[in-house]
Amino acid sequence: MSETEPSVLCNLITTILYLIPLTVALLVIPFKLISDTRRKSKTIGFFHPYCNAGGGALAGLALALEAWCRLVPEIFIDSMGYPLSLPAFRMAGSKVVAYVHYPTISCDMLDVVESRQETFNNLSTIAQSNLLSWAKLAYYRLFALLYWLAGKAAHVVMVNGSWTQRHITSIWSRRDVSIVYPPCDVEAFLNIESLEVLADVKEPLKKKGYKVELCIAGGCRNEEDQERVKSLKKEAKEMGIDEQLVWQLNVPYEDLVAELSKALISIHTMHNEHFGISVVEAMAASTVILSNDSGGPKMDIVKDFEGHCVGYLSITREEYAETILKIVEEGKRKRDDVRKWARKSLTRFGETAFETHWNNQIEKVL
């Protein structure tokens, strides 16, 4: 290396360090000035572009800029979860409110990659590779940094439950994250992963004189879901339980409620669900709920209410089978008591409670 090369490199780095803030200023200052002229007072903008799908940290920014072109409100509320929309409208001079249903990136996601665990969002090809795991972890950490910066832009932060609160409090480094349970009057979808449990309890209950039937009800949205249903039907046939299954796919909400009201037990199996609206709906329909011992159902919903049991939790296949047998053997009086207290506990998740807590938070920016 010649004597001039270090000085050239030093000059290049210095130039870049000057250009970065200059470029940011050239973009931000005009954006702020234009926003100040376009911002409409006494307006509230709800940013919820897609109710049934997610989207990327960059796609959300593009949508936010499209929304900015249409309206710069006095109060901006992101109720969908596009983190880069928060600093965009904060720079535009709006008061920013975030209602987070699910963290875009969580501590669990970082832990899974760092510990090289193979899961649905960390494929075996990545988990078994040092290089790929390092690259993915570096990407996640960079993404987490951007997510942290985005979270700092919100004046008010609300989340839909304790599980989400724990992650947002940690990754956004905030202590002002409030829980506002969603109003649970939307369509509930029951999970469809209980086939092995049905096989485990079929014979014991048959010996006791019970007829066992599992109704799988809910939404089947696309070709991928259709393939999953075909796979489950094939698996059920191989396990010899296909005659005990009833499929209710894409049924009207009223029919879904009717199916729930006929059921003795509702089984929820999703691990680390952020809230659990389907669990609430099942309890409201007077079924005895057996939920996964994790996430929102464990932390917010299926917990004793005024000292009374409102449902049951399990985590393994064996626990699910044992708990189903326990619920059946406990008798009708005990089940009726669980149902009664479960329904009483649901006042926490009704529309009235939502409106009260929501308005209390929004008043902070009015």
Coordinates of C-alpha atoms in Angstrom, one line a residue:
M1 CA 0.0 0.0 0.0
S2 CA 1.4 3.4 -1.0
E3 CA 1.7 6.4 1.4
T4 CA -1.2 8.1 -0.4
E5 CA -3.7 5.3 -0.2
P6 CA -4.4 5.7 3.6
S7 CA -5.1 9.4 3.2
V8 CA -7.4 8.7 0.2
L9 CA -9.3 6.1 2.2
C10 CA -9.6 8.5 5.1
N11 CA -10.9 11.3 2.9
L12 CA -13.4 8.9 1.4
I13 CA -14.7 7.9 4.8
T14 CA -14.9 11.5 5.9
T15 CA -16.8 12.5 2.8
I16 CA -19.3 9.7 3.4
L17 CA -19.8 10.7 7.0
Y18 CA -20.6 14.2 5.8
L19 CA -22.9 13.1 3.0
I20 CA -25.1 10.9 5.1
P21 CA -26.5 13.6 7.4
L22 CA -26.6 16.0 4.5
T23 CA -28.6 13.6 2.4
V24 CA -31.0 13.0 5.3
A25 CA -31.4 16.7 5.8
L26 CA -32.1 17.3 2.2
L27 CA -34.9 14.7 2.3
V28 CA -36.3 15.4 5.8
I29 CA -36.4 19.2 5.7
P30 CA -38.5 19.5 2.5
F31 CA -40.7 16.7 3.8
K32 CA -41.3 18.5 7.1
L33 CA -41.9 21.9 5.4
I34 CA -44.4 20.4 2.9
S35 CA -46.1 18.4 5.7
D36 CA -46.5 21.6 7.8
T37 CA -48.5 23.3 4.9
R38 CA -50.6 20.2 4.2
R39 CA -51.4 19.1 7.8
K40 CA -55.1 19.4 8.6
S41 CA -56.0 20.3 12.2
K42 CA -58.7 18.4 14.1
T43 CA -58.3 15.3 11.9
I44 CA -57.6 11.7 12.9
G45 CA -56.2 9.3 10.4
F46 CA -56.5 5.5 10.9
F47 CA -53.8 3.6 9.0
H48 CA -55.1 0.1 8.4
P49 CA -54.5 -0.6 4.7
Y50 CA -55.0 -4.4 4.7
C51 CA -57.3 -6.1 7.3
N52 CA -56.5 -9.6 6.2
A53 CA -52.8 -9.7 5.5
G54 CA -49.4 -8.4 6.6
G55 CA -46.7 -6.9 4.4
G56 CA -42.9 -6.0 4.6
A57 CA -41.0 -3.1 6.8
L58 CA -40.4 -1.3 3.3
A59 CA -43.9 -2.0 1.7
G60 CA -45.4 -0.4 4.8
L61 CA -43.3 2.7 4.3
A62 CA -44.4 2.9 0.7
L63 CA -48.1 2.7 1.8
A64 CA -47.4 5.3 4.5
L65 CA -46.0 7.7 2.0
E66 CA -49.1 7.1 -0.2
A67 CA -51.3 7.9 2.8
W68 CA -49.2 11.0 3.4
C69 CA -49.9 12.2 -0.1
R70 CA -53.6 12.0 0.6
L71 CA -53.8 13.4 4.1
V72 CA -51.5 14.6 6.9
P73 CA -53.7 14.4 10.0
E74 CA -53.2 16.0 13.3
I75 CA -53.4 12.5 14.9
F76 CA -52.1 9.4 13.1
I77 CA -53.1 6.0 14.3
D78 CA -51.4 2.9 13.0
S79 CA -53.8 0.0 13.9
M80 CA -52.2 -2.5 11.5
G81 CA -48.6 -2.7 12.5
Y82 CA -46.4 -1.0 9.9
P83 CA -43.5 0.3 12.0
L84 CA -41.9 2.6 9.4
S85 CA -45.2 4.5 9.2
L86 CA -44.6 5.8 12.7
P87 CA -41.4 7.9 12.1
A88 CA -42.8 9.0 8.7
F89 CA -45.8 10.7 10.3
R90 CA -43.9 11.8 13.3
M91 CA -41.6 13.8 11.0
A92 CA -44.7 15.1 9.2
G93 CA -45.7 16.7 12.5
S94 CA -48.6 14.4 13.4
K95 CA -49.1 13.0 16.9
V96 CA -48.5 9.3 16.5
V97 CA -50.4 6.4 18.1
A98 CA -49.5 2.7 17.6
Y99 CA -51.9 -0.2 18.3
V100 CA -49.7 -3.3 18.0
H101 CA -51.3 -6.7 17.5
Y102 CA -48.1 -8.6 17.0
P103 CA -44.4 -7.5 17.0
T104 CA -42.8 -7.4 13.6
I105 CA -39.7 -9.0 15.2
S106 CA -39.6 -10.4 18.7
C107 CA -37.0 -11.6 21.2
D108 CA -38.2 -15.1 20.6
M109 CA -37.3 -14.8 16.9
L110 CA -33.8 -13.7 17.8
D111 CA -33.4 -16.5 20.4
V112 CA -34.6 -19.2 17.9
V113 CA -31.9 -18.2 15.3
E114 CA -29.2 -17.7 17.9
S115 CA -29.8 -21.1 19.5
R116 CA -30.0 -22.8 16.1
Q117 CA -33.5 -24.2 16.7
E118 CA -35.4 -25.6 13.8
T119 CA -39.0 -24.1 13.6
F120 CA -41.6 -23.0 11.1
N121 CA -39.7 -19.7 10.7
N122 CA -36.2 -21.1 10.9
L123 CA -35.7 -23.8 8.4
S124 CA -33.4 -26.8 9.0
T125 CA -31.1 -25.6 6.1
I126 CA -30.5 -22.4 8.1
A127 CA -30.4 -23.9 11.6
Q128 CA -27.8 -26.4 10.5
S129 CA -25.5 -23.9 8.8
N130 CA -23.1 -21.7 10.7
L131 CA -22.9 -19.2 7.9
L132 CA -26.6 -19.0 7.2
S133 CA -27.4 -18.7 10.9
W134 CA -24.9 -15.9 11.3
A135 CA -26.2 -14.1 8.3
K136 CA -29.9 -14.4 9.4
L137 CA -29.0 -13.3 13.0
A138 CA -27.2 -10.3 11.6
Y139 CA -30.2 -9.4 9.5
Y140 CA -32.6 -9.9 12.4
R141 CA -30.4 -7.7 14.6
L142 CA -30.3 -4.9 12.0
F143 CA -34.1 -5.2 11.6
A144 CA -34.5 -5.1 15.4
L145 CA -32.5 -1.9 15.5
L146 CA -34.7 -0.3 12.8
Y147 CA -37.8 -1.6 14.7
W148 CA -36.5 0.0 17.9
L149 CA -36.0 3.3 16.2
A150 CA -39.5 3.2 14.7
G151 CA -41.0 2.4 18.1
K152 CA -39.4 5.5 19.6
A153 CA -41.5 7.7 17.2
A154 CA -44.9 6.9 18.8
H155 CA -46.4 9.3 21.3
V156 CA -48.8 6.5 22.6
V157 CA -48.3 2.8 22.3
M158 CA -51.1 0.3 22.9
V159 CA -51.0 -3.5 22.5
N160 CA -53.6 -6.2 22.4
G161 CA -52.4 -8.4 25.3
S162 CA -49.7 -9.3 27.9
W163 CA -47.7 -11.4 25.4
T164 CA -47.3 -8.6 22.9
Q165 CA -46.7 -6.1 25.7
R166 CA -43.8 -8.1 27.0
H167 CA -42.1 -8.2 23.6
I168 CA -42.8 -4.5 22.7
T169 CA -41.7 -3.3 26.1
S170 CA -38.4 -5.2 25.6
I171 CA -37.6 -4.5 21.9
W172 CA -38.8 -0.8 21.9
S173 CA -37.2 -0.2 25.3
R174 CA -40.4 1.5 26.5
R175 CA -42.2 1.4 29.9
D176 CA -45.4 3.2 28.7
V177 CA -46.9 0.3 26.7
S178 CA -50.6 0.0 27.7
I179 CA -52.8 -3.1 27.2
V180 CA -56.1 -2.6 25.3
Y181 CA -57.8 -5.9 24.7
P182 CA -59.5 -6.0 21.3
P183 CA -63.3 -6.1 21.2
C184 CA -64.0 -9.8 20.6
D185 CA -67.0 -9.7 18.3
V186 CA -65.2 -10.8 15.2
E187 CA -65.2 -14.2 13.4
A188 CA -63.4 -16.9 15.4
F189 CA -61.4 -19.6 13.7
L190 CA -60.8 -22.9 15.5
N191 CA -57.4 -24.5 15.0
I192 CA -57.1 -27.7 13.1
E193 CA -54.2 -29.5 14.8
S194 CA -56.0 -31.8 17.2
L195 CA -56.1 -35.1 15.3
E196 CA -53.6 -37.0 17.4
V197 CA -55.3 -35.9 20.6
L198 CA -58.6 -37.3 19.2
A199 CA -56.9 -40.6 18.5
D200 CA -55.6 -40.7 22.1
V201 CA -59.0 -40.1 23.8
K202 CA -61.2 -42.1 21.3
E203 CA -60.9 -45.5 22.9
P204 CA -60.9 -44.5 26.6
L205 CA -64.0 -42.4 26.1
K206 CA -65.6 -45.2 24.0
K207 CA -65.1 -47.6 26.9
K208 CA -67.0 -45.2 29.1
G209 CA -69.9 -45.1 26.7
Y210 CA -69.2 -41.7 25.1
K211 CA -69.4 -41.0 21.4
V212 CA -66.4 -39.0 20.3
E213 CA -66.7 -36.4 17.5
L214 CA -64.3 -33.6 16.5
C215 CA -65.7 -30.7 14.5
I216 CA -63.0 -28.7 12.7
A217 CA -64.5 -25.3 11.8
G218 CA -63.1 -22.1 10.4
G219 CA -61.7 -20.4 7.4
C220 CA -60.0 -22.0 4.4
R221 CA -58.6 -19.0 2.6
N222 CA -56.4 -20.2 -0.4
E223 CA -54.8 -23.0 -2.2
E224 CA -52.3 -23.5 0.5
D225 CA -55.1 -24.0 3.1
Q226 CA -56.9 -26.4 0.8
E227 CA -53.7 -28.5 0.6
R228 CA -53.4 -28.5 4.3
V229 CA -57.0 -29.7 4.7
K230 CA -56.3 -32.5 2.2
S231 CA -53.3 -33.5 4.1
L232 CA -55.2 -33.6 7.4
K233 CA -58.0 -35.7 5.9
K234 CA -55.4 -38.2 4.6
E235 CA -53.7 -38.3 8.0
A236 CA -57.1 -38.8 9.8
K237 CA -57.9 -41.7 7.5
E238 CA -54.5 -43.3 8.2
M239 CA -55.1 -42.9 12.0
G240 CA -58.6 -44.5 11.7
I241 CA -60.4 -41.4 13.0
D242 CA -61.9 -40.0 9.8
E243 CA -65.4 -41.2 10.8
Q244 CA -65.2 -39.2 14.0
L245 CA -64.4 -35.9 12.1
V246 CA -66.8 -33.3 10.9
W247 CA -65.5 -30.5 8.6
Q248 CA -67.1 -27.1 8.6
L249 CA -65.0 -24.9 6.4
N250 CA -65.8 -21.3 5.4
V251 CA -69.2 -21.5 7.1
P252 CA -71.2 -18.3 8.0
Y253 CA -70.5 -16.9 11.4
E254 CA -73.9 -17.9 12.7
D255 CA -73.2 -21.5 11.8
L256 CA -69.9 -21.3 13.5
V257 CA -71.5 -20.1 16.7
A258 CA -74.0 -22.9 16.4
E259 CA -71.3 -25.5 16.2
L260 CA -69.5 -24.0 19.2
S261 CA -72.7 -24.0 21.2
K262 CA -73.1 -27.7 20.6
A263 CA -69.6 -28.6 21.6
L264 CA -68.6 -30.0 25.0
I265 CA -64.9 -28.9 24.7
S266 CA -63.2 -26.4 22.4
I267 CA -59.6 -27.2 21.7
H268 CA -57.1 -24.5 20.9
T269 CA -53.5 -25.6 20.0
M270 CA -51.6 -22.6 18.5
H271 CA -48.3 -22.0 20.4
N272 CA -47.6 -18.5 21.5
E273 CA -50.7 -16.9 20.0
H274 CA -50.4 -13.2 20.6
F275 CA -54.0 -12.9 21.9
G276 CA -56.5 -15.6 21.2
I277 CA -59.9 -14.2 19.9
S278 CA -61.0 -17.8 19.0
V279 CA -60.5 -18.8 22.7
V280 CA -62.7 -15.9 23.9
E281 CA -65.4 -16.7 21.3
A282 CA -65.4 -20.4 22.4
M283 CA -65.8 -19.4 26.0
A284 CA -68.6 -17.0 25.1
A285 CA -70.4 -19.9 23.4
S286 CA -70.4 -21.8 26.7
T287 CA -67.9 -24.5 25.7
V288 CA -65.2 -25.7 28.1
I289 CA -62.0 -24.3 26.7
L290 CA -58.8 -26.3 26.5
S291 CA -56.1 -24.0 25.3
N292 CA -52.4 -24.1 24.6
D293 CA -50.4 -23.2 27.7
S294 CA -48.6 -20.3 26.1
G295 CA -49.0 -16.7 24.7
G296 CA -52.1 -14.6 25.2
P297 CA -54.5 -17.5 26.2
K298 CA -52.2 -18.3 29.1
M299 CA -51.3 -14.8 30.2
D300 CA -54.7 -13.0 29.6
I301 CA -57.6 -15.3 29.0
V302 CA -57.6 -18.8 30.6
K303 CA -56.6 -17.6 34.1
D304 CA -58.7 -17.8 37.3
F305 CA -61.4 -15.1 37.6
E306 CA -62.3 -14.1 41.1
G307 CA -60.7 -17.3 42.3
H308 CA -62.7 -19.6 40.0
C309 CA -61.5 -21.8 37.1
V310 CA -62.5 -20.6 33.7
G311 CA -60.8 -23.2 31.5
Y312 CA -57.8 -25.5 31.1
L313 CA -54.3 -25.3 29.6
S314 CA -52.1 -28.0 28.1
I315 CA -48.9 -28.0 26.1
T316 CA -48.1 -31.5 25.0
R317 CA -50.1 -34.2 23.2
E318 CA -50.2 -36.3 26.4
E319 CA -51.4 -33.3 28.5
Y320 CA -54.2 -32.5 26.0
A321 CA -55.4 -36.1 26.1
E322 CA -55.2 -36.3 29.9
T323 CA -57.1 -33.0 30.3
I324 CA -59.9 -34.0 27.9
L325 CA -60.5 -37.2 30.0
K326 CA -60.3 -35.1 33.2
I327 CA -63.0 -32.6 31.9
V328 CA -65.3 -35.5 30.9
E329 CA -64.8 -37.4 34.2
E330 CA -65.3 -34.3 36.4
G331 CA -69.0 -34.3 35.6
K332 CA -71.7 -31.8 34.4
R333 CA -71.9 -29.8 37.6
K334 CA -68.2 -28.9 37.5
R335 CA -68.3 -28.2 33.8
D336 CA -71.3 -25.9 34.2
D337 CA -69.4 -24.0 37.0
V338 CA -66.4 -23.5 34.7
R339 CA -68.7 -22.3 31.9
K340 CA -70.5 -19.8 34.2
W341 CA -67.3 -18.2 35.4
A342 CA -65.7 -18.3 32.0
R343 CA -68.6 -16.2 30.6
K344 CA -68.4 -13.8 33.5
S345 CA -64.7 -13.2 32.9
L346 CA -65.3 -12.1 29.3
T347 CA -66.5 -8.6 30.4
R348 CA -62.7 -7.8 30.2
F349 CA -62.8 -8.3 26.4
G350 CA -66.1 -6.7 25.4
E351 CA -66.7 -3.6 23.3
T352 CA -67.5 -1.4 26.3
A353 CA -64.2 -2.3 27.9
F354 CA -62.4 -1.7 24.7
E355 CA -63.9 1.7 24.1
T356 CA -63.1 2.8 27.7
H357 CA -59.5 1.8 27.6
W358 CA -59.0 3.0 24.0
N359 CA -60.5 6.4 24.7
N360 CA -58.3 6.8 27.8
Q361 CA -55.2 6.3 25.7
I362 CA -56.3 8.5 22.8
E363 CA -57.0 11.4 25.2
K364 CA -53.3 11.6 25.8
V365 CA -52.8 13.1 22.3
L366 CA -56.0 15.1 22.0

